[in-house]
Amino acid sequence: MSDDVRNIVLGVVASGLFAALGWIARTYLWKRRLRRKQAFFGLPDHSQSLLVVNRDPATAEPAVHRFDVFSLLELSALIKDCGAHVQVVTQDMVHQGFGERTEFCVGGPASNRRMMAHMAAMLPGVRVNIDPEPGPDRAAFRIGTELYRMEPGVREYVLLARLTAGERPDARPVFLFCGQRAITNQAATRYLARHHERLARKHGSHSFVLLLRVVNSQAYGPDVVEVVGDVTRAAQTPLPAPTESSPDPAPAPAPASRRKQQKP
């Protein structure tokens, strides 16, 4: 075998070896990234998850707002990427506890009974005004001592939460997307889809509650989102009991006409 042929053979062998090593490295990194994603969402291979759909409060018929449909599609893609299965149920058809299966719950307490139950059980420091009558406090969030009013199409808020039940190490998380409007629910699901790796690095398997602000949705849709802050502590701290001299500033639900106007 001549030197030229030997060099060609060695070059082919080296190229194949480096290609194989590169493929192994990429596969390892991809699997590690997938395992981290599965751990964050509580969705190991072939696991079951629950996607709770709210109803459109603007119609008397059972219906889902189109922006909430978009939210469900984005969440379904996340679940599929984890290699898990999903069961879609309406908010009035869920009769089970939490922690057994990962749950994604979409919609505010006015349109989702399941969301109302989760907030009462796990977010005692949050109140949402579900009074349907028009007013400055309609759909406003009370988180601790802070009040967040909605300006439709201009400035709207949504809570994005990852919560676990108790201290069980094997408990599956519940993800809440509680927005003041349907488009804010989609903004929260899109934010989670885009930033779940950063959220997993920061919070790991611990619970968190983020308050997001959707900016100018009438022009930008659900794409422009700002993080107002991490409100986990305030959201999980029960509000003080009301007294005769100091009434509860944010009963839930409370008509807007009966609540004092307060600036955030």
Short mmCIF file of C-alpha atoms in Angstrom, two decimals:
data_model
loop_
_atom_site.label_atom_id
_atom_site.label_comp_id
_atom_site.label_asym_id
_atom_site.label_seq_id
_atom_site.Cartn_x
_atom_site.Cartn_y
_atom_site.Cartn_z
CA MET A 1 0.00 0.00 0.00
CA SER A 2 1.43 3.33 -1.06
CA ASP A 3 1.78 6.27 1.26
CA ASP A 4 -0.96 8.19 -0.56
CA VAL A 5 -3.47 5.35 -0.20
CA ARG A 6 -2.50 4.90 3.44
CA ASN A 7 -3.04 8.61 4.13
CA ILE A 8 -6.45 8.50 2.45
CA VAL A 9 -7.52 5.49 4.50
CA LEU A 10 -6.31 7.06 7.72
CA GLY A 11 -8.14 10.29 6.86
CA VAL A 12 -11.40 8.43 6.21
CA VAL A 13 -11.04 6.47 9.47
CA ALA A 14 -10.29 9.63 11.45
CA SER A 15 -13.24 11.46 9.89
CA GLY A 16 -15.55 8.57 10.74
CA LEU A 17 -14.22 8.43 14.30
CA PHE A 18 -14.69 12.16 14.87
CA ALA A 19 -18.18 12.01 13.32
CA ALA A 20 -19.14 9.15 15.66
CA LEU A 21 -17.77 11.00 18.69
CA GLY A 22 -19.65 14.13 17.66
CA TRP A 23 -22.88 12.18 17.25
CA ILE A 24 -22.44 10.56 20.67
CA ALA A 25 -21.76 13.93 22.28
CA ARG A 26 -24.79 15.55 20.64
CA THR A 27 -27.00 12.63 21.64
CA TYR A 28 -25.78 12.82 25.23
CA LEU A 29 -26.40 16.57 25.43
CA TRP A 30 -29.83 16.18 23.83
CA LYS A 31 -30.82 13.45 26.29
CA ARG A 32 -29.54 15.46 29.25
CA ARG A 33 -31.50 18.48 28.07
CA LEU A 34 -34.61 16.32 27.63
CA ARG A 35 -34.26 14.81 31.13
CA ARG A 36 -34.00 18.29 32.65
CA LYS A 37 -37.08 19.37 30.75
CA GLN A 38 -38.98 16.28 31.85
CA ALA A 39 -37.94 16.82 35.46
CA PHE A 40 -39.07 20.45 35.42
CA PHE A 41 -42.47 19.62 33.96
CA GLY A 42 -42.85 16.36 35.88
CA LEU A 43 -43.31 14.48 32.63
CA PRO A 44 -41.14 11.36 32.34
CA ASP A 45 -41.47 9.14 29.28
CA HIS A 46 -45.00 7.82 28.66
CA SER A 47 -46.39 9.60 31.74
CA GLN A 48 -49.91 11.01 31.90
CA SER A 49 -50.77 14.69 32.26
CA LEU A 50 -53.94 16.72 32.60
CA LEU A 51 -54.81 19.83 30.62
CA VAL A 52 -57.73 21.69 32.21
CA VAL A 53 -59.65 23.91 29.79
CA ASN A 54 -61.64 26.91 30.93
CA ARG A 55 -64.77 28.29 29.31
CA ASP A 56 -65.31 31.54 27.47
CA PRO A 57 -67.19 33.79 29.95
CA ALA A 58 -68.43 35.97 27.09
CA THR A 59 -70.83 33.30 25.82
CA ALA A 60 -73.60 31.35 27.50
CA GLU A 61 -72.76 28.22 25.52
CA PRO A 62 -69.88 25.91 26.53
CA ALA A 63 -67.04 27.28 24.43
CA VAL A 64 -63.32 28.01 24.61
CA HIS A 65 -61.88 31.36 23.59
CA ARG A 66 -59.63 31.18 20.54
CA PHE A 67 -56.63 32.53 22.47
CA ASP A 68 -57.11 29.78 25.04
CA VAL A 69 -57.17 27.27 22.19
CA PHE A 70 -53.79 28.61 21.11
CA SER A 71 -52.60 28.16 24.71
CA LEU A 72 -53.68 24.53 24.65
CA LEU A 73 -51.83 23.94 21.41
CA GLU A 74 -48.59 25.36 22.80
CA LEU A 75 -48.90 23.29 25.97
CA SER A 76 -49.69 20.15 23.96
CA ALA A 77 -46.48 20.66 21.98
CA LEU A 78 -44.47 20.93 25.22
CA ILE A 79 -46.03 17.75 26.56
CA LYS A 80 -45.37 15.88 23.31
CA ASP A 81 -41.72 16.99 23.32
CA CYS A 82 -41.35 15.35 26.74
CA GLY A 83 -42.67 12.05 25.40
CA ALA A 84 -45.75 12.20 27.64
CA HIS A 85 -49.49 11.85 27.06
CA VAL A 86 -52.17 14.41 27.73
CA GLN A 87 -55.84 14.24 28.67
CA VAL A 88 -57.87 17.35 27.93
CA VAL A 89 -60.81 17.99 30.27
CA THR A 90 -63.12 20.92 30.89
CA GLN A 91 -62.93 22.90 34.11
CA ASP A 92 -66.20 21.44 35.45
CA MET A 93 -65.30 17.80 34.78
CA VAL A 94 -62.24 17.42 37.01
CA HIS A 95 -62.95 15.54 40.22
CA GLN A 96 -59.57 14.53 41.58
CA GLY A 97 -56.76 15.84 43.70
CA PHE A 98 -53.40 17.11 42.54
CA GLY A 99 -49.92 15.67 42.69
CA GLU A 100 -50.58 12.37 40.94
CA ARG A 101 -50.30 13.77 37.43
CA THR A 102 -48.79 16.94 36.06
CA GLU A 103 -51.58 19.43 35.50
CA PHE A 104 -51.77 22.50 33.31
CA CYS A 105 -54.67 24.75 34.29
CA VAL A 106 -55.62 27.62 31.98
CA GLY A 107 -57.86 30.59 32.75
CA GLY A 108 -58.79 32.85 35.63
CA PRO A 109 -61.14 31.88 38.49
CA ALA A 110 -64.09 33.55 36.76
CA SER A 111 -63.95 31.02 33.92
CA ASN A 112 -62.26 28.04 35.57
CA ARG A 113 -63.53 26.43 38.77
CA ARG A 114 -60.41 24.31 38.98
CA MET A 115 -58.27 27.44 38.99
CA MET A 116 -60.38 28.88 41.80
CA ALA A 117 -59.85 25.73 43.86
CA HIS A 118 -56.09 25.71 43.27
CA MET A 119 -55.73 29.36 44.22
CA ALA A 120 -57.75 28.91 47.40
CA ALA A 121 -55.64 25.89 48.40
CA MET A 122 -52.15 26.99 47.34
CA LEU A 123 -52.21 30.77 46.76
CA PRO A 124 -54.02 32.23 49.80
CA GLY A 125 -52.34 35.60 49.32
CA VAL A 126 -53.94 36.21 45.91
CA ARG A 127 -57.38 37.68 45.28
CA VAL A 128 -58.94 38.19 41.87
CA ASN A 129 -61.94 40.44 41.30
CA ILE A 130 -64.37 38.30 39.29
CA ASP A 131 -67.23 40.81 39.34
CA PRO A 132 -68.55 40.94 35.73
CA GLU A 133 -69.76 44.52 36.09
CA PRO A 134 -67.60 47.16 34.38
CA GLY A 135 -65.36 49.19 36.65
CA PRO A 136 -61.74 50.15 37.27
CA ASP A 137 -61.18 47.08 39.45
CA ARG A 138 -62.67 44.53 37.07
CA ALA A 139 -60.37 41.47 36.89
CA ALA A 140 -57.84 43.25 39.14
CA PHE A 141 -55.27 41.18 41.01
CA ARG A 142 -54.61 41.69 44.71
CA ILE A 143 -51.31 40.05 45.67
CA GLY A 144 -50.45 40.70 49.27
CA THR A 145 -50.84 44.45 49.69
CA GLU A 146 -50.42 45.31 46.00
CA LEU A 147 -53.25 45.89 43.53
CA TYR A 148 -52.79 45.36 39.79
CA ARG A 149 -55.51 46.83 37.59
CA MET A 150 -56.06 45.93 33.98
CA GLU A 151 -56.05 48.37 31.07
CA PRO A 152 -57.53 46.22 28.28
CA GLY A 153 -55.24 46.03 25.28
CA VAL A 154 -52.63 48.27 26.90
CA ARG A 155 -51.48 46.78 30.20
CA GLU A 156 -52.69 43.41 31.43
CA TYR A 157 -51.42 40.93 33.99
CA VAL A 158 -51.14 37.17 34.26
CA LEU A 159 -49.85 34.81 36.94
CA LEU A 160 -47.57 31.98 35.88
CA ALA A 161 -47.09 29.46 38.67
CA ARG A 162 -45.45 26.09 39.18
CA LEU A 163 -46.74 24.55 42.40
CA THR A 164 -46.21 21.23 44.12
CA ALA A 165 -48.43 19.58 46.70
CA GLY A 166 -46.88 19.14 50.14
CA GLU A 167 -43.44 17.66 50.69
CA ARG A 168 -43.83 14.51 48.61
CA PRO A 169 -40.67 14.05 46.53
CA ASP A 170 -42.62 12.27 43.80
CA ALA A 171 -45.47 14.81 43.64
CA ARG A 172 -46.14 16.07 40.14
CA PRO A 173 -46.41 19.86 39.69
CA VAL A 174 -49.41 21.97 38.83
CA PHE A 175 -48.88 24.80 36.34
CA LEU A 176 -51.29 27.72 36.55
CA PHE A 177 -51.89 30.29 33.81
CA CYS A 178 -54.21 32.79 35.46
CA GLY A 179 -54.69 35.87 33.30
CA GLN A 180 -56.97 38.86 33.28
CA ARG A 181 -57.92 38.10 29.65
CA ALA A 182 -57.64 35.10 27.36
CA ILE A 183 -54.77 36.64 25.42
CA THR A 184 -52.76 36.92 28.64
CA ASN A 185 -53.20 33.19 29.22
CA GLN A 186 -51.59 32.58 25.85
CA ALA A 187 -48.84 35.05 26.69
CA ALA A 188 -48.03 33.05 29.84
CA THR A 189 -47.96 29.69 28.03
CA ARG A 190 -45.74 31.16 25.33
CA TYR A 191 -43.42 32.64 27.95
CA LEU A 192 -43.14 29.24 29.63
CA ALA A 193 -42.41 27.51 26.31
CA ARG A 194 -39.64 30.00 25.51
CA HIS A 195 -38.03 30.30 28.94
CA HIS A 196 -38.58 26.96 30.68
CA GLU A 197 -34.84 26.17 30.63
CA ARG A 198 -33.99 29.40 32.45
CA LEU A 199 -36.82 28.88 34.90
CA ALA A 200 -35.63 25.33 35.58
CA ARG A 201 -32.10 26.53 36.27
CA LYS A 202 -33.34 29.22 38.63
CA HIS A 203 -36.09 27.38 40.51
CA GLY A 204 -35.32 23.70 39.97
CA SER A 205 -38.14 21.56 41.37
CA HIS A 206 -39.35 24.25 43.78
CA SER A 207 -42.61 26.16 43.55
CA PHE A 208 -42.66 29.66 42.11
CA VAL A 209 -45.21 32.31 41.19
CA LEU A 210 -44.34 34.96 38.62
CA LEU A 211 -46.38 38.04 37.81
CA LEU A 212 -46.12 38.93 34.13
CA ARG A 213 -47.29 42.08 32.37
CA VAL A 214 -48.52 41.84 28.78
CA VAL A 215 -47.70 45.07 26.97
CA ASN A 216 -49.94 46.53 24.26
CA SER A 217 -51.64 43.28 23.29
CA GLN A 218 -53.89 45.13 20.85
CA ALA A 219 -50.80 45.76 18.70
CA TYR A 220 -48.34 43.01 19.65
CA GLY A 221 -50.65 40.20 20.69
CA PRO A 222 -49.18 37.82 23.31
CA ASP A 223 -45.55 38.32 22.29
CA VAL A 224 -44.39 41.29 24.39
CA VAL A 225 -44.21 40.19 28.02
CA GLU A 226 -42.40 41.75 30.96
CA VAL A 227 -41.66 40.10 34.29
CA VAL A 228 -43.07 42.30 37.04
CA GLY A 229 -41.53 40.12 39.72
CA ASP A 230 -41.38 36.89 41.64
CA VAL A 231 -44.38 37.06 43.98
CA THR A 232 -44.09 33.56 45.42
CA ARG A 233 -43.81 34.63 49.06
CA ALA A 234 -46.66 37.14 48.92
CA ALA A 235 -48.90 34.75 46.97
CA GLN A 236 -48.36 31.87 49.42
CA THR A 237 -48.72 33.98 52.58
CA PRO A 238 -52.33 34.05 53.81
CA LEU A 239 -53.87 37.49 53.96
CA PRO A 240 -54.64 38.77 57.49
CA ALA A 241 -58.13 38.11 58.74
CA PRO A 242 -60.42 41.11 58.30
CA THR A 243 -61.48 43.10 61.34
CA GLU A 244 -64.32 45.51 61.93
CA SER A 245 -61.95 48.49 61.84
CA SER A 246 -59.89 47.08 58.97
CA PRO A 247 -62.02 45.20 56.46
CA ASP A 248 -60.48 42.78 54.04
CA PRO A 249 -59.20 44.98 51.17
CA ALA A 250 -59.74 42.29 48.55
CA PRO A 251 -62.43 39.71 49.26
CA ALA A 252 -62.88 37.09 46.58
CA PRO A 253 -65.13 37.46 44.79
CA ALA A 254 -65.96 41.07 45.60
CA PRO A 255 -68.09 43.41 43.51
CA ALA A 256 -66.13 46.38 42.29
CA SER A 257 -68.74 48.78 43.63
CA ARG A 258 -68.16 47.55 47.17
CA ARG A 259 -64.40 47.82 47.12
CA LYS A 260 -62.39 50.92 47.94
CA GLN A 261 -60.43 52.35 45.06
CA GLN A 262 -56.74 51.94 45.76
CA LYS A 263 -53.77 52.73 43.60
CA PRO A 264 -51.20 49.98 42.96
#
